[in-house]
PDB file of C-alpha atoms and ligand atoms in Angstrom:
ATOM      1  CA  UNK A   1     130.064 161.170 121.408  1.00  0.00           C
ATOM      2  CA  UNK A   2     133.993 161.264 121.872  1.00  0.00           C
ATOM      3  CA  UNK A   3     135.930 163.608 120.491  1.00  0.00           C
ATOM      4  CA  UNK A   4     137.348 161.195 118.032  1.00  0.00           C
ATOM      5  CA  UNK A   5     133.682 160.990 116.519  1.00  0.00           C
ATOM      6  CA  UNK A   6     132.834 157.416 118.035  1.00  0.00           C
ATOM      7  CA  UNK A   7     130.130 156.805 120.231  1.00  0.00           C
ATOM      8  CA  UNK A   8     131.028 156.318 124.173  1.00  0.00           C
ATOM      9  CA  UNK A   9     127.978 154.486 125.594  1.00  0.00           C
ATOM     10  CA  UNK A  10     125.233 153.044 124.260  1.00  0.00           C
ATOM     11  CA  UNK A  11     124.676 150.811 121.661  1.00  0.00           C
ATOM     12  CA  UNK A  12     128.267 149.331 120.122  1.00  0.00           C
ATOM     13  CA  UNK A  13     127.331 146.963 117.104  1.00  0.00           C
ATOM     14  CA  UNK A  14     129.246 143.383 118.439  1.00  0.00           C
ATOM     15  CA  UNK A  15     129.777 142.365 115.296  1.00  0.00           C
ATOM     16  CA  UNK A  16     129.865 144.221 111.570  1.00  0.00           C
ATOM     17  CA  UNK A  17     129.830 143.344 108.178  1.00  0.00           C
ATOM     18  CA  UNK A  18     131.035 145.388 105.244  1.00  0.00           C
ATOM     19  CA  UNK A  19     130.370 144.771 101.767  1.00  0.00           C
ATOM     20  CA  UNK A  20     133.245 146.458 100.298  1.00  0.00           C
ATOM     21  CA  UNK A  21     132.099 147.908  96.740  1.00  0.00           C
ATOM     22  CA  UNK A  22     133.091 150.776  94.290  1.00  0.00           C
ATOM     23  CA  UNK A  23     137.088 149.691  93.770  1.00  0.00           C
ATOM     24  CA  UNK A  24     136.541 149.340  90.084  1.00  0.00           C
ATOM     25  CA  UNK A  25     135.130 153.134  89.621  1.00  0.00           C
ATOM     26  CA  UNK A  26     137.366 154.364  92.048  1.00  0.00           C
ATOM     27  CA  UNK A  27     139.946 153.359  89.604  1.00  0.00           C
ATOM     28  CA  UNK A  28     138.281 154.529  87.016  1.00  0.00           C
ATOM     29  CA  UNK A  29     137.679 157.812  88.037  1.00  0.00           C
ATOM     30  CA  UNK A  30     141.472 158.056  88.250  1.00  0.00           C
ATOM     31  CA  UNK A  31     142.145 156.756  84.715  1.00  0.00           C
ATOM     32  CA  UNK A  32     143.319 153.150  86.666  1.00  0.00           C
ATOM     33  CA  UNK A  33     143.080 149.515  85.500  1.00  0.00           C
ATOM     34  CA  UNK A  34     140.821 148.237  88.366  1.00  0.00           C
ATOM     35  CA  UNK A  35     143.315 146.078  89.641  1.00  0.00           C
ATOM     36  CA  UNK A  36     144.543 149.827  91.007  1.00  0.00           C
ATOM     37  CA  UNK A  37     141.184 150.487  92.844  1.00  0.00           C
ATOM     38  CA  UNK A  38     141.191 146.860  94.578  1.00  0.00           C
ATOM     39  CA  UNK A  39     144.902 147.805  95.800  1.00  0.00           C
ATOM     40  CA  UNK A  40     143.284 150.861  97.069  1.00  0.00           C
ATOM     41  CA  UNK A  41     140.796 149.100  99.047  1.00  0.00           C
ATOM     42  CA  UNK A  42     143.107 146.688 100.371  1.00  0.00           C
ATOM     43  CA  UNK A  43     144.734 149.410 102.071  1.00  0.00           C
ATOM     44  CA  UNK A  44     141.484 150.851 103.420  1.00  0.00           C
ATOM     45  CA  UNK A  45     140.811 147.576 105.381  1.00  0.00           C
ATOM     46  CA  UNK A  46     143.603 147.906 108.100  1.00  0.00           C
ATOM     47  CA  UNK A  47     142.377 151.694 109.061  1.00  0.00           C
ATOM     48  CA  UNK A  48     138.527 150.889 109.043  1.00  0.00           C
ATOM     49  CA  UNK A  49     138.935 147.673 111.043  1.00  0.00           C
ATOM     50  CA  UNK A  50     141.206 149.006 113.192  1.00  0.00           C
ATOM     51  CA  UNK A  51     138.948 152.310 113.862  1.00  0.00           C
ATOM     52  CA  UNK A  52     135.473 150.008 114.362  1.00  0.00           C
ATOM     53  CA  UNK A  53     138.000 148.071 117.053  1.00  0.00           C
ATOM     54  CA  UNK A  54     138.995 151.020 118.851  1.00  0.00           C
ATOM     55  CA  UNK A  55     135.214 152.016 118.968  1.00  0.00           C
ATOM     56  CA  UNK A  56     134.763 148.803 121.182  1.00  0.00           C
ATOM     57  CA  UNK A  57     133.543 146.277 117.811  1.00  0.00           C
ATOM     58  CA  UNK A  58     134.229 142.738 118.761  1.00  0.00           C
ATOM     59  CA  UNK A  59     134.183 141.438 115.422  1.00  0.00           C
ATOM     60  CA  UNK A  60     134.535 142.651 111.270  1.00  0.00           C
ATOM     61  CA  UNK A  61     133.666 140.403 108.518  1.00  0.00           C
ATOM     62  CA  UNK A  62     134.925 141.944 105.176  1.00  0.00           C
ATOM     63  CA  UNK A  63     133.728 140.382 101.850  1.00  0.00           C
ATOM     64  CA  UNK A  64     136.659 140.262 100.271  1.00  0.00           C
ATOM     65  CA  UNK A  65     135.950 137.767  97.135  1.00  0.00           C
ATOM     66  CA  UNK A  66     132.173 136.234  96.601  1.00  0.00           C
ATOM     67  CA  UNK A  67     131.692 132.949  94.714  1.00  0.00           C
ATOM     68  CA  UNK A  68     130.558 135.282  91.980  1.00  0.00           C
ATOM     69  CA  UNK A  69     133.387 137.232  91.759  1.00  0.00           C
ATOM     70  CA  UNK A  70     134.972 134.447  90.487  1.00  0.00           C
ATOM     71  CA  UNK A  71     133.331 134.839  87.465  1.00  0.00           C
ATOM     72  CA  UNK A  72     134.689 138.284  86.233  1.00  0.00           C
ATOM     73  CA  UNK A  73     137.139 138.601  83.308  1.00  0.00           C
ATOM     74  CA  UNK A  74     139.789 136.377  83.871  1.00  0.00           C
ATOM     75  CA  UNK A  75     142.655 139.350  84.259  1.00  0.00           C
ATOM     76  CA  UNK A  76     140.485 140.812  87.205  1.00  0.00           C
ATOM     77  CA  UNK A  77     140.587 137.268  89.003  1.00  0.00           C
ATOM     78  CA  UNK A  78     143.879 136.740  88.519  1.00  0.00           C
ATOM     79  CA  UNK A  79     144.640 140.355  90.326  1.00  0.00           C
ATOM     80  CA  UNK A  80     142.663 139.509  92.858  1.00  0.00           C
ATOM     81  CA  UNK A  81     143.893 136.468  93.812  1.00  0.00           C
ATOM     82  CA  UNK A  82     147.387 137.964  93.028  1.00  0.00           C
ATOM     83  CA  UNK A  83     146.773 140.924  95.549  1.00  0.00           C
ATOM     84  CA  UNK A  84     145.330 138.204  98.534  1.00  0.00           C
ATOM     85  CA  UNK A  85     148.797 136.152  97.998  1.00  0.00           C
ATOM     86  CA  UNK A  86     150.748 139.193  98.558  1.00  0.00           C
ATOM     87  CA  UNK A  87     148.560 141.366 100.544  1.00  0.00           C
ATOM     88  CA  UNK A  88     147.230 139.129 102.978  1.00  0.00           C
ATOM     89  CA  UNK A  89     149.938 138.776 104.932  1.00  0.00           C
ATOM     90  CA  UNK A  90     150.920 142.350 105.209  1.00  0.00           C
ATOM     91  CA  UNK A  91     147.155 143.601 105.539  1.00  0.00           C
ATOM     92  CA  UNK A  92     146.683 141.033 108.417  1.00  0.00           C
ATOM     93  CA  UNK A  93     149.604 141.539 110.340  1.00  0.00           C
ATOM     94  CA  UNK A  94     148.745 144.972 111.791  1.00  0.00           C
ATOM     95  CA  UNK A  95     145.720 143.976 113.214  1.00  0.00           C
ATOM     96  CA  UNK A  96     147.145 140.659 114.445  1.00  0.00           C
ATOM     97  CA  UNK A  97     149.982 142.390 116.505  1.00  0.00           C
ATOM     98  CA  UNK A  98     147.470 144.459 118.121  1.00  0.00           C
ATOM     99  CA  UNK A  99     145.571 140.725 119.205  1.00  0.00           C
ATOM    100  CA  UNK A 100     142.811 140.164 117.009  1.00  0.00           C
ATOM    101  CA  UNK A 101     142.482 137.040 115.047  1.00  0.00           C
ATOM    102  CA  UNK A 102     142.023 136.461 111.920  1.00  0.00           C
ATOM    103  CA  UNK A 103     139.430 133.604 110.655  1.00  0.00           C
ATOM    104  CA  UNK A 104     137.913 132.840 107.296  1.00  0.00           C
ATOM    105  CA  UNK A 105     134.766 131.795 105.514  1.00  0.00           C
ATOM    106  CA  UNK A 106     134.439 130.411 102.794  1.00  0.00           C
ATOM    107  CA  UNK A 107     135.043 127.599  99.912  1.00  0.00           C
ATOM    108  CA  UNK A 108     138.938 128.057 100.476  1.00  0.00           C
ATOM    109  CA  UNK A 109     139.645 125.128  97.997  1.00  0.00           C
ATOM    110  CA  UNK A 110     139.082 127.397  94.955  1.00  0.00           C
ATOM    111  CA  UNK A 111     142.325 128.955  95.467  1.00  0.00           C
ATOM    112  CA  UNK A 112     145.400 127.825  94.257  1.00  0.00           C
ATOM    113  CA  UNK A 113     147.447 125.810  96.492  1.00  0.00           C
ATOM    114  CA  UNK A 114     150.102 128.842  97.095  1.00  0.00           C
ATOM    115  CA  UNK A 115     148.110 130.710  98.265  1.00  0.00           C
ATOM    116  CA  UNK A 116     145.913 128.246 100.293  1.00  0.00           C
ATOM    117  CA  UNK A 117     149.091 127.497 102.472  1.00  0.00           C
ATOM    118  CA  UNK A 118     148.830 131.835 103.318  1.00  0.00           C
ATOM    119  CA  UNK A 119     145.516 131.470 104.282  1.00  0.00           C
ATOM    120  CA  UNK A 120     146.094 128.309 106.562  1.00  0.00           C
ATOM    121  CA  UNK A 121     149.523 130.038 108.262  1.00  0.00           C
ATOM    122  CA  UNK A 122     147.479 133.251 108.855  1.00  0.00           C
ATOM    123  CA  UNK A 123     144.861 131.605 110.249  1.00  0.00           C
ATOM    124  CA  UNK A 124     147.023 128.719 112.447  1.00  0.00           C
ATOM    125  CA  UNK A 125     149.351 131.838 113.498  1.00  0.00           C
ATOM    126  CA  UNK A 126     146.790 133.659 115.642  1.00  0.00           C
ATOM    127  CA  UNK A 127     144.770 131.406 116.559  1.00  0.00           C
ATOM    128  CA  UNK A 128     145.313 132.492 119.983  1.00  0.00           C
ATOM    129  CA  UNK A 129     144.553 135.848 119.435  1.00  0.00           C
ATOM    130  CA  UNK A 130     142.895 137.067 122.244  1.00  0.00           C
ATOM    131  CA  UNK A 131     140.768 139.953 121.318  1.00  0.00           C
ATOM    132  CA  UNK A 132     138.806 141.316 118.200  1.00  0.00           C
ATOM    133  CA  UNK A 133     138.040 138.974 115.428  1.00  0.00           C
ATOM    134  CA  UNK A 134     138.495 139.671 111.647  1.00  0.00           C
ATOM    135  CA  UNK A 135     136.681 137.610 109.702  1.00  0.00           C
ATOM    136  CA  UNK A 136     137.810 137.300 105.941  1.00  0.00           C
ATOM    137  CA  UNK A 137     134.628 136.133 103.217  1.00  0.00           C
ATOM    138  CA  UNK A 138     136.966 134.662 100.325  1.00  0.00           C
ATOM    139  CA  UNK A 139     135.289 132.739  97.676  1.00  0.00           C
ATOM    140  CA  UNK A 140     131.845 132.686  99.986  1.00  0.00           C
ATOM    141  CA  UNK A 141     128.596 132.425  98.844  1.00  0.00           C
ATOM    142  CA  UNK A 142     125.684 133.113 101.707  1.00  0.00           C
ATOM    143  CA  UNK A 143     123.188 130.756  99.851  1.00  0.00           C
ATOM    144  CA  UNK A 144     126.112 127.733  99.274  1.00  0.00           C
ATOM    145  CA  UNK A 145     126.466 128.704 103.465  1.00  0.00           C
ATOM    146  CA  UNK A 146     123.118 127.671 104.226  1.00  0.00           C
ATOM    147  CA  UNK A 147     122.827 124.938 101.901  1.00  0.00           C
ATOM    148  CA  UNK A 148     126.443 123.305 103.292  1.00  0.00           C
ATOM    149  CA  UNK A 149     124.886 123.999 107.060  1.00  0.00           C
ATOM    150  CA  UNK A 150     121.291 122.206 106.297  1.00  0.00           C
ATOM    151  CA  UNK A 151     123.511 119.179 104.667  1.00  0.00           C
ATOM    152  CA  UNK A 152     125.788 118.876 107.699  1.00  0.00           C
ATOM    153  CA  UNK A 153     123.039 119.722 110.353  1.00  0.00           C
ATOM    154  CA  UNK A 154     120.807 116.674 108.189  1.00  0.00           C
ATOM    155  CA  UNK A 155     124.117 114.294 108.133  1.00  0.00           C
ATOM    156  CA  UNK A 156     123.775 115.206 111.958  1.00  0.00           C
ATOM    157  CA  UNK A 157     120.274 113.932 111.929  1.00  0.00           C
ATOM    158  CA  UNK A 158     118.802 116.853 113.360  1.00  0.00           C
ATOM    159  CA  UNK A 159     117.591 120.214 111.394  1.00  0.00           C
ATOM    160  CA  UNK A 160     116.766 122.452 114.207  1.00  0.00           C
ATOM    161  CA  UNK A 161     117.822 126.248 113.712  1.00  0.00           C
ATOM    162  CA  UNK A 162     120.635 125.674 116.264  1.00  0.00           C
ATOM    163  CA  UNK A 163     122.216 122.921 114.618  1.00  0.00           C
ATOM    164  CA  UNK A 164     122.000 124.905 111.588  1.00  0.00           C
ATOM    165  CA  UNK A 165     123.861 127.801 112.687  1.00  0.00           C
ATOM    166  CA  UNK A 166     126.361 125.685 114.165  1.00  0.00           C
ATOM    167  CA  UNK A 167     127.642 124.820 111.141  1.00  0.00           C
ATOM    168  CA  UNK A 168     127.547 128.017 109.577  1.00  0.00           C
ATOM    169  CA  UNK A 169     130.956 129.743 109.246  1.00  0.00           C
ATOM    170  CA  UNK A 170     130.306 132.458 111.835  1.00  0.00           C
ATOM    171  CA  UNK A 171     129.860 129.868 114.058  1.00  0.00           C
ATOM    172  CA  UNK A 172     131.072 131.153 118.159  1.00  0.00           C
ATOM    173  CA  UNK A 173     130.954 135.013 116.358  1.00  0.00           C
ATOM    174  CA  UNK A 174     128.719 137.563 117.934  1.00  0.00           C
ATOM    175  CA  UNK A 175     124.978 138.366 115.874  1.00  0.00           C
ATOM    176  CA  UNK A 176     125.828 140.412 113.140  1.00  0.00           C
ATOM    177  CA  UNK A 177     124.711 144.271 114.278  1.00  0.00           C
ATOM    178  CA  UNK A 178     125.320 146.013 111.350  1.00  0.00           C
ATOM    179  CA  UNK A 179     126.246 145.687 107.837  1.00  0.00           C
ATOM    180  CA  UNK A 180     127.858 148.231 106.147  1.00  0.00           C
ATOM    181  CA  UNK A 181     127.753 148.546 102.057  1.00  0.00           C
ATOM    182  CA  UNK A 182     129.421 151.402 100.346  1.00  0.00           C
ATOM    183  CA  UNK A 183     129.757 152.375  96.539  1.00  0.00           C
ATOM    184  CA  UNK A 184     125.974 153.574  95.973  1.00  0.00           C
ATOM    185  CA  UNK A 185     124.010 149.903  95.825  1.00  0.00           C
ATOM    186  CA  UNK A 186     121.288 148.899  98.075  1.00  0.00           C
ATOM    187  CA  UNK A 187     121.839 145.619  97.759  1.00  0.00           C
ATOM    188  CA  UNK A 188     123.050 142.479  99.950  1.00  0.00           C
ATOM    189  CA  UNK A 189     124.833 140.971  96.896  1.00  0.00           C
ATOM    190  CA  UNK A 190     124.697 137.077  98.346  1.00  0.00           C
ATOM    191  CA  UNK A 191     126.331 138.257 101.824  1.00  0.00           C
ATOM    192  CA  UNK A 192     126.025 136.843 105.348  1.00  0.00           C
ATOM    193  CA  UNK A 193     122.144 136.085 104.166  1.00  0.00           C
ATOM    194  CA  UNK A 194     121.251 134.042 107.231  1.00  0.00           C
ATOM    195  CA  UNK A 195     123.532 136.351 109.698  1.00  0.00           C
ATOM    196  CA  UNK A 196     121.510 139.309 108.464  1.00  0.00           C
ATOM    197  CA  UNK A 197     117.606 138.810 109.653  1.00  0.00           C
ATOM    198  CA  UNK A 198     117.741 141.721 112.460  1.00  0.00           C
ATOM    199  CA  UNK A 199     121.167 143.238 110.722  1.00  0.00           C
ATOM    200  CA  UNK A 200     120.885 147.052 110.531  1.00  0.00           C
ATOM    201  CA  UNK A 201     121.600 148.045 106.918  1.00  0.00           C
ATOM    202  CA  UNK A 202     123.884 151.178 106.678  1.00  0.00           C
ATOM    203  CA  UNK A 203     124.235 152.273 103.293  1.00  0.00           C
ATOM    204  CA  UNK A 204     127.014 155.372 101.398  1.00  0.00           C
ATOM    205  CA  UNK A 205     127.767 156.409  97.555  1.00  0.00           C
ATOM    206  CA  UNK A 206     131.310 156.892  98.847  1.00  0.00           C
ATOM    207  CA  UNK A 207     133.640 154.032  97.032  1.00  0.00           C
ATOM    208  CA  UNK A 208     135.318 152.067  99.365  1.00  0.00           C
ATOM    209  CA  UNK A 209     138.551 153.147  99.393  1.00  0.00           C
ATOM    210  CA  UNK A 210     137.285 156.591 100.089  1.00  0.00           C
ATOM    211  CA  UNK A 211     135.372 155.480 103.015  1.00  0.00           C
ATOM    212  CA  UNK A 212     136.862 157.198 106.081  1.00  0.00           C
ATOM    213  CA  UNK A 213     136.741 156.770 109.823  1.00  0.00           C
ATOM    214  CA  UNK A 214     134.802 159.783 110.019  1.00  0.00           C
ATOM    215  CA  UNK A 215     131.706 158.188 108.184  1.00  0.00           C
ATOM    216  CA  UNK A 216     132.059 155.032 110.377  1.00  0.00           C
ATOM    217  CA  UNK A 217     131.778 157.338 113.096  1.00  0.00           C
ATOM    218  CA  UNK A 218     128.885 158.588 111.836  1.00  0.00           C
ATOM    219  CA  UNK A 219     126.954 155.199 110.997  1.00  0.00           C
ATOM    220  CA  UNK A 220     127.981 153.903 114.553  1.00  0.00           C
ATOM    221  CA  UNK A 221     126.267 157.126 115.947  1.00  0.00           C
ATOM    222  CA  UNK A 222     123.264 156.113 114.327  1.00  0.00           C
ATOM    223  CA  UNK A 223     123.269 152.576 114.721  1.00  0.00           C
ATOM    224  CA  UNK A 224     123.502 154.251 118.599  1.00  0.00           C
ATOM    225  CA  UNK A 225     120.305 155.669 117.787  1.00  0.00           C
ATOM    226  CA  UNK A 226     118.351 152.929 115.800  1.00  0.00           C
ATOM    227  CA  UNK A 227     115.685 151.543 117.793  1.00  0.00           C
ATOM    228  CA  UNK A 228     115.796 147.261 117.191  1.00  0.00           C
ATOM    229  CA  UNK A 229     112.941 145.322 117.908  1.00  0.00           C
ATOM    230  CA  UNK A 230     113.663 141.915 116.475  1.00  0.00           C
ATOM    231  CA  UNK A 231     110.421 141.658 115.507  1.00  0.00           C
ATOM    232  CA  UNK A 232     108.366 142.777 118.435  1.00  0.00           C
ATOM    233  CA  UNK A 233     106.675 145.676 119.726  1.00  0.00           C
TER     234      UNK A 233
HETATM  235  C1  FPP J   1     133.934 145.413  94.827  1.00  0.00           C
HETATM  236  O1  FPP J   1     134.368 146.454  94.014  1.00  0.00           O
HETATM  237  C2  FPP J   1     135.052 144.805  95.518  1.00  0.00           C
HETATM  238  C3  FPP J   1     135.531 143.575  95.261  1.00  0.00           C
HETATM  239  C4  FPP J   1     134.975 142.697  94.220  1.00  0.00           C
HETATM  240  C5  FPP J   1     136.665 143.016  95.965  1.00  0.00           C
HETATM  241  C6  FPP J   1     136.989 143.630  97.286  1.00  0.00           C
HETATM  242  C7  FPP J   1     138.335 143.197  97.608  1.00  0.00           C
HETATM  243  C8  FPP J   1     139.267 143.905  98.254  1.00  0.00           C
HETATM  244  C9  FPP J   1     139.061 145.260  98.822  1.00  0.00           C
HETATM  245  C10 FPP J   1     140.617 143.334  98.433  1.00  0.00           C
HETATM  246  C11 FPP J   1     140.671 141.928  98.955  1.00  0.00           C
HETATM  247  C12 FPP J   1     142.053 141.586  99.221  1.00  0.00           C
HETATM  248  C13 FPP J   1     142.545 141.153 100.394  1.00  0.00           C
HETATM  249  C14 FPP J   1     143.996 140.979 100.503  1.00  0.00           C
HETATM  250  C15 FPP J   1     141.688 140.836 101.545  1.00  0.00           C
HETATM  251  P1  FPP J   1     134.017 146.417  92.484  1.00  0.00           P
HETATM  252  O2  FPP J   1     135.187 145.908  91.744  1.00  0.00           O
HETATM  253  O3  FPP J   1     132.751 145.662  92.237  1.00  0.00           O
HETATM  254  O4  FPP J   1     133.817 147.943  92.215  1.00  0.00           O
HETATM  255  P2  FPP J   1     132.835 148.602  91.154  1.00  0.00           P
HETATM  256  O5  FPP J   1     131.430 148.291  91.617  1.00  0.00           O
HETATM  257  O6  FPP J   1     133.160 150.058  91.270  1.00  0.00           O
HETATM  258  O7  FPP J   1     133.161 148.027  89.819  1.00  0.00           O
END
């Protein structure tokens, strides 16, 4: 263990995903319209990612919107697609100056064309980025994944589990390691479902934008420890 908490040998998940939940009782814990709580978790992002990249993490997929999401009260959408057009930029370009790149997934089409041009700049911008990858869930569904990867691998003529995954989003990204899901529920919520077979499932009651490096410290440490077997003896 360093002194900074992370682990120094061992067992570094390649490739986490965090399912980013408890912004709406964060808020209203505080007395906060939830659009308050989501601002406080967009902040969060740039600390945690850059903390699981300084641990030696290659890659960080965040959900940041699910298909479903799209289906709360239409003031809570309209935040939320308000904070990605003027937080996206901003939240990105921290992590982009230090070499990552920034990719998607996702049914980008949902969003309006505005912000659709962001996304696209952001993700044309770095595309050379050389290092860690970020990789942004917005308006993603893991079942519409697998069903869009079957179709294309079938248009392809050929339905094997490689030509499946190659048309999944996380296409070329390490196996998914680790998922982490904060805010109390035990739950995958629709997330990365084909990505997560041999995922190690790290679970906190701390809200998200409460979540510290010092408890992704701790989960790495134990991921260190977790014994995987991918199914075998
Ligand atoms: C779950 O909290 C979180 C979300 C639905 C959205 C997460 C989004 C962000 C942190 C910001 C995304 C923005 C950018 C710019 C990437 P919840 O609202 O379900 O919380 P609750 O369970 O406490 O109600």
């Amino acid at each position: 263990m360093r002194s900074d908490g992370a682990t120094d040998s061992g067992n570094i998940p390649k490739h986490i995903g965090i399912i980013m939940d408890g912004n709406g009782r964060w808020a209203s814990k505080r007395l906060l319209p939830r659009s308050a709580g989501h601002r406080a978790g967009v902040k969060n992002i740039t600390k945690i990612v850059s903390a699981a990249f300084d641990s030696g993490v290659d890659c960080v997929t965040l959900y940041a919107f699910s298909t479903e999401n799209a289906f709360r009260p239409e003031q809570e959408v309209n935040s939320l697609v308000d904070l990605i057009r003027k937080q996206l930029k901003p939240m990105t370009r921290e992590l982009i100056e230090k070499g990552a790149r920034v990719i998607f997934s996702g049914d980008l089409s949902y969003f309006p064309n505005d912000v659709c041009e962001i996304i696209k700049e952001i993700a044309t911008e770095n595309a050379d980025g050389w290092g860690q990858i970020v990789n942004i869930a917005l308006n993603y569904s893991g079942r519409t994944e697998i069903v869009r990867a079957a179709a294309l691998a079938a248009e392809s003529g050929n339905v094997t589990a490689e030509s499946l995954e190659r048309n999944l989003y996380t296409n070329g990204l390490p196996e998914l390691d680790m998922i982490i899901r904060t805010g109390g529920e035990k739950r995958l919520s629709n997330f990365l479902l084909y990505q997560a077979a041999y995922s190690e499932l790290f679970f906190t009651d701390t809200l998200w934008p409460d979540f510290g490096k010092s408890e992704l410290f701790d989960m790495l440490a134990e991921f260190n420890h977790r014994q995987r077997k991918f199914g075998k003896v």
